Tab-separated table of C-alpha atoms in Angstrom:
chain	number	residue	atom	x	y	z
A	87	UNK	CA	0.000	0.000	0.000
A	88	UNK	CA	1.520	3.311	-1.061
A	89	UNK	CA	1.835	6.254	1.298
A	90	UNK	CA	0.323	9.521	0.083
A	91	UNK	CA	2.445	12.657	-0.084
A	92	UNK	CA	0.549	14.152	2.836
A	93	UNK	CA	1.160	11.016	4.936
A	94	UNK	CA	4.801	10.926	3.887
A	95	UNK	CA	5.233	14.567	4.904
A	96	UNK	CA	3.623	13.837	8.290
A	97	UNK	CA	5.724	10.806	9.268
A	98	UNK	CA	8.983	12.626	10.033
A	99	UNK	CA	7.056	15.225	12.050
A	100	UNK	CA	5.309	12.452	14.006
A	101	UNK	CA	8.666	10.792	14.647
A	102	UNK	CA	10.110	14.099	15.861
A	103	UNK	CA	7.094	14.610	18.099
A	104	UNK	CA	7.491	11.135	19.650
A	105	UNK	CA	11.207	11.743	20.181
A	106	UNK	CA	10.506	15.099	21.868
A	107	UNK	CA	7.895	13.509	24.141
A	108	UNK	CA	10.347	10.739	25.068
A	109	UNK	CA	13.091	13.269	25.888
A	110	UNK	CA	10.674	15.244	28.058
A	111	UNK	CA	9.619	12.145	30.000
A	112	UNK	CA	13.226	11.048	30.560
A	113	UNK	CA	14.198	14.563	31.640
A	114	UNK	CA	11.216	14.759	34.021
A	115	UNK	CA	12.203	11.456	35.656
A	116	UNK	CA	15.807	12.594	36.049
A	117	UNK	CA	14.746	15.974	37.482
A	118	UNK	CA	12.373	14.368	39.990
A	119	UNK	CA	15.069	11.919	41.106
A	120	UNK	CA	17.714	14.644	41.477
A	121	UNK	CA	15.753	17.756	42.508
A	122	UNK	CA	12.468	16.500	43.949
A	123	UNK	CA	9.084	18.040	43.201
A	124	UNK	CA	9.901	21.581	44.332
A	125	UNK	CA	12.917	21.841	42.021
A	126	UNK	CA	11.282	20.205	39.015
A	127	UNK	CA	9.411	22.792	36.978
A	128	UNK	CA	8.320	22.498	33.357
A	129	UNK	CA	11.018	25.050	32.425
A	130	UNK	CA	13.757	23.022	34.135
A	131	UNK	CA	12.581	19.820	32.435
A	132	UNK	CA	12.320	21.515	29.024
A	133	UNK	CA	15.841	22.915	29.361
A	134	UNK	CA	17.224	19.523	30.349
A	135	UNK	CA	15.409	17.884	27.409
A	136	UNK	CA	16.757	20.520	25.032
A	137	UNK	CA	13.344	21.808	23.963
A	138	UNK	CA	11.478	25.062	24.420
A	139	UNK	CA	8.942	25.536	27.199
A	140	UNK	CA	6.294	25.965	24.491
A	141	UNK	CA	7.183	22.588	22.989
A	142	UNK	CA	6.939	21.015	26.451
A	143	UNK	CA	3.501	22.548	26.997
A	144	UNK	CA	2.394	21.354	23.559
A	145	UNK	CA	2.917	17.775	24.796
A	146	UNK	CA	1.852	18.292	28.416
A	147	UNK	CA	-0.586	21.104	29.247
A	148	UNK	CA	0.259	21.215	32.953
A	149	UNK	CA	3.087	20.309	35.290
A	150	UNK	CA	0.850	17.608	36.791
A	151	UNK	CA	0.244	16.111	33.312
A	152	UNK	CA	3.994	15.997	32.671
A	153	UNK	CA	4.979	14.355	35.927
A	154	UNK	CA	2.068	11.924	36.033
A	155	UNK	CA	3.034	10.812	32.513
A	156	UNK	CA	6.663	10.581	33.636
A	157	UNK	CA	5.805	8.258	36.511
A	158	UNK	CA	3.594	6.166	34.223
A	159	UNK	CA	6.582	5.937	31.883
A	160	UNK	CA	8.740	4.880	34.866
A	161	UNK	CA	6.229	2.180	35.784
A	162	UNK	CA	6.228	0.797	32.255
A	163	UNK	CA	10.026	0.869	32.190
A	164	UNK	CA	10.167	-0.980	35.531
A	165	UNK	CA	7.833	-3.709	34.282
A	166	UNK	CA	9.730	-3.994	30.995
A	167	UNK	CA	13.066	-4.165	32.827
A	168	UNK	CA	11.814	-6.892	35.157
A	169	UNK	CA	10.444	-8.995	32.302
A	170	UNK	CA	13.633	-8.479	30.284
A	171	UNK	CA	15.712	-9.963	33.120
A	172	UNK	CA	13.778	-13.230	32.865
A	173	UNK	CA	12.522	-13.619	29.281
A	174	UNK	CA	11.994	-17.374	29.704
A	175	UNK	CA	10.565	-17.094	33.217
A	176	UNK	CA	12.703	-17.610	36.299
A	177	UNK	CA	13.490	-20.772	38.212
A	178	UNK	CA	15.848	-19.126	40.707
A	179	UNK	CA	13.704	-17.355	43.300
A	180	UNK	CA	16.659	-15.544	44.832
A	181	UNK	CA	17.353	-13.885	41.458
A	182	UNK	CA	13.701	-12.821	41.244
A	183	UNK	CA	13.705	-11.404	44.796
A	184	UNK	CA	16.950	-9.553	44.077
A	185	UNK	CA	15.552	-8.129	40.808
A	186	UNK	CA	12.350	-6.964	42.525
A	187	UNK	CA	14.374	-5.245	45.251
A	188	UNK	CA	16.495	-3.663	42.514
A	189	UNK	CA	13.367	-2.103	41.006
A	190	UNK	CA	12.730	-0.270	44.268
A	191	UNK	CA	16.266	0.925	44.953
A	192	UNK	CA	17.120	2.661	41.681
A	193	UNK	CA	16.567	6.163	40.271
A	194	UNK	CA	13.222	5.251	38.694
A	195	UNK	CA	11.718	4.450	42.092
A	196	UNK	CA	13.353	7.556	43.600
A	197	UNK	CA	11.528	9.690	41.014
A	198	UNK	CA	8.222	7.968	41.821
A	199	UNK	CA	8.769	8.642	45.538
A	200	UNK	CA	9.173	12.364	44.932
A	201	UNK	CA	5.871	12.377	43.079
A	202	UNK	CA	4.189	10.518	45.964
A	203	UNK	CA	5.421	13.150	48.411
A	204	UNK	CA	4.167	15.940	46.150
A	205	UNK	CA	0.804	14.176	45.740
A	206	UNK	CA	0.348	14.027	49.498
A	207	UNK	CA	0.207	17.869	49.519
A	208	UNK	CA	-1.273	18.607	46.080
A	209	UNK	CA	-5.023	17.982	45.890
A	210	UNK	CA	-5.150	17.992	42.076
A	211	UNK	CA	-2.258	15.527	41.818
A	212	UNK	CA	-3.242	13.053	44.562
A	213	UNK	CA	-6.091	11.177	42.789
A	214	UNK	CA	-4.052	10.785	39.609
A	215	UNK	CA	-0.997	9.421	41.416
A	216	UNK	CA	-3.129	7.190	43.664
A	217	UNK	CA	-4.868	5.624	40.651
A	218	UNK	CA	-1.580	5.218	38.794
A	219	UNK	CA	0.193	3.596	41.734
A	220	UNK	CA	-2.707	1.201	42.305
A	221	UNK	CA	-2.386	0.078	38.684
A	222	UNK	CA	1.408	-0.197	38.945
A	223	UNK	CA	1.056	-2.171	42.174
A	224	UNK	CA	-1.341	-4.677	40.580
A	225	UNK	CA	0.950	-5.141	37.573
A	226	UNK	CA	4.073	-5.581	39.713
A	227	UNK	CA	2.258	-8.093	41.931
A	228	UNK	CA	1.092	-10.034	38.865
A	229	UNK	CA	4.620	-10.158	37.414
A	230	UNK	CA	6.066	-11.212	40.787
A	231	UNK	CA	3.536	-14.066	41.124
A	232	UNK	CA	4.376	-15.242	37.613
A	233	UNK	CA	8.157	-15.068	38.050
A	234	UNK	CA	8.100	-16.709	41.487
A	235	UNK	CA	5.838	-19.512	40.270
A	236	UNK	CA	3.483	-18.742	43.148
A	237	UNK	CA	0.110	-20.481	43.490
A	238	UNK	CA	-2.151	-17.849	45.048
A	239	UNK	CA	-4.935	-20.352	45.616
A	240	UNK	CA	-2.876	-21.661	48.556
A	241	UNK	CA	-3.479	-19.918	51.904
A	242	UNK	CA	-0.953	-17.216	52.739
A	243	UNK	CA	0.768	-17.159	49.329
A	244	UNK	CA	-0.790	-13.890	48.147
A	245	UNK	CA	0.218	-12.218	51.430
A	246	UNK	CA	3.762	-13.627	51.164
A	247	UNK	CA	4.209	-12.119	47.687
A	248	UNK	CA	2.705	-8.798	48.799
A	249	UNK	CA	4.978	-8.841	51.858
A	250	UNK	CA	7.970	-9.216	49.542
A	251	UNK	CA	6.892	-6.170	47.520
A	252	UNK	CA	6.222	-4.131	50.671
A	253	UNK	CA	9.654	-5.102	52.015
A	254	UNK	CA	11.299	-4.124	48.704
A	255	UNK	CA	9.543	-0.736	48.828
A	256	UNK	CA	10.806	-0.224	52.368
A	257	UNK	CA	14.362	-0.991	51.274
A	258	UNK	CA	13.899	1.577	48.504
A	259	UNK	CA	12.919	4.182	51.092
A	260	UNK	CA	15.939	3.330	53.271
A	261	UNK	CA	18.180	3.619	50.222
A	262	UNK	CA	17.229	7.292	49.841
A	263	UNK	CA	19.421	8.139	52.827
A	264	UNK	CA	22.261	5.623	52.693
A	265	UNK	CA	23.595	2.940	50.378
A	266	UNK	CA	22.579	-0.146	52.293
A	267	UNK	CA	23.818	-2.751	49.787
A	268	UNK	CA	25.399	-5.130	52.313
A	269	UNK	CA	22.392	-5.346	54.592
A	270	UNK	CA	20.084	-5.483	51.578
A	271	UNK	CA	21.826	-8.624	50.295
A	272	UNK	CA	21.309	-10.355	53.653
A	273	UNK	CA	17.638	-9.331	53.668
A	274	UNK	CA	17.210	-10.705	50.115
A	275	UNK	CA	18.710	-14.044	51.233
A	276	UNK	CA	16.374	-14.219	54.250
A	277	UNK	CA	13.269	-13.276	52.249
A	278	UNK	CA	14.146	-15.904	49.648
A	279	UNK	CA	14.267	-18.546	52.388
A	280	UNK	CA	10.929	-17.354	53.767
A	281	UNK	CA	9.361	-17.456	50.311
A	282	UNK	CA	10.684	-20.941	49.607
A	283	UNK	CA	8.934	-22.070	52.762
A	284	UNK	CA	5.709	-20.148	52.041
A	285	UNK	CA	5.459	-20.948	48.328
A	286	UNK	CA	6.597	-24.567	48.503
């Protein structure tokens, strides 16, 4: 099927638009992780992305739109990264536990945390972030169940998987203040043993 001249003329512009949007999202994530909510304005993000403020506002009408989209992008990246680690599924539960903890101790999670803090004080942002995080939480739980080979029809298994995710989130919070790699590795080993017992 041939592409009309009008369609052909539009394709490069669409590609440029997608590339600009991608740069803005990546810049927003980096700004949130490094500067927090207060230091992350649309102007700062646009400058970091190498685009004008007008171009940024063409893609995202408000600051809340930009950062909500950025955290959604982070969530998708986290899920993609987790699946990419185990394309054939995972037999080694310790590797899965370690990968899940890794999701919560990197810059992507740090950016999400800054948005959570902002949402706790910003009435217009809170419902959007709450809905987004609920969706992210369900997806992460589903991936964890799949990778761990967990049978949630057994009593206590769902809670064991959720406990793992809650623990990983807590380690992510602790990592904001200090690099706790050594202790984290011991916690991963202990949680793996607990899961082996709980999941069978």
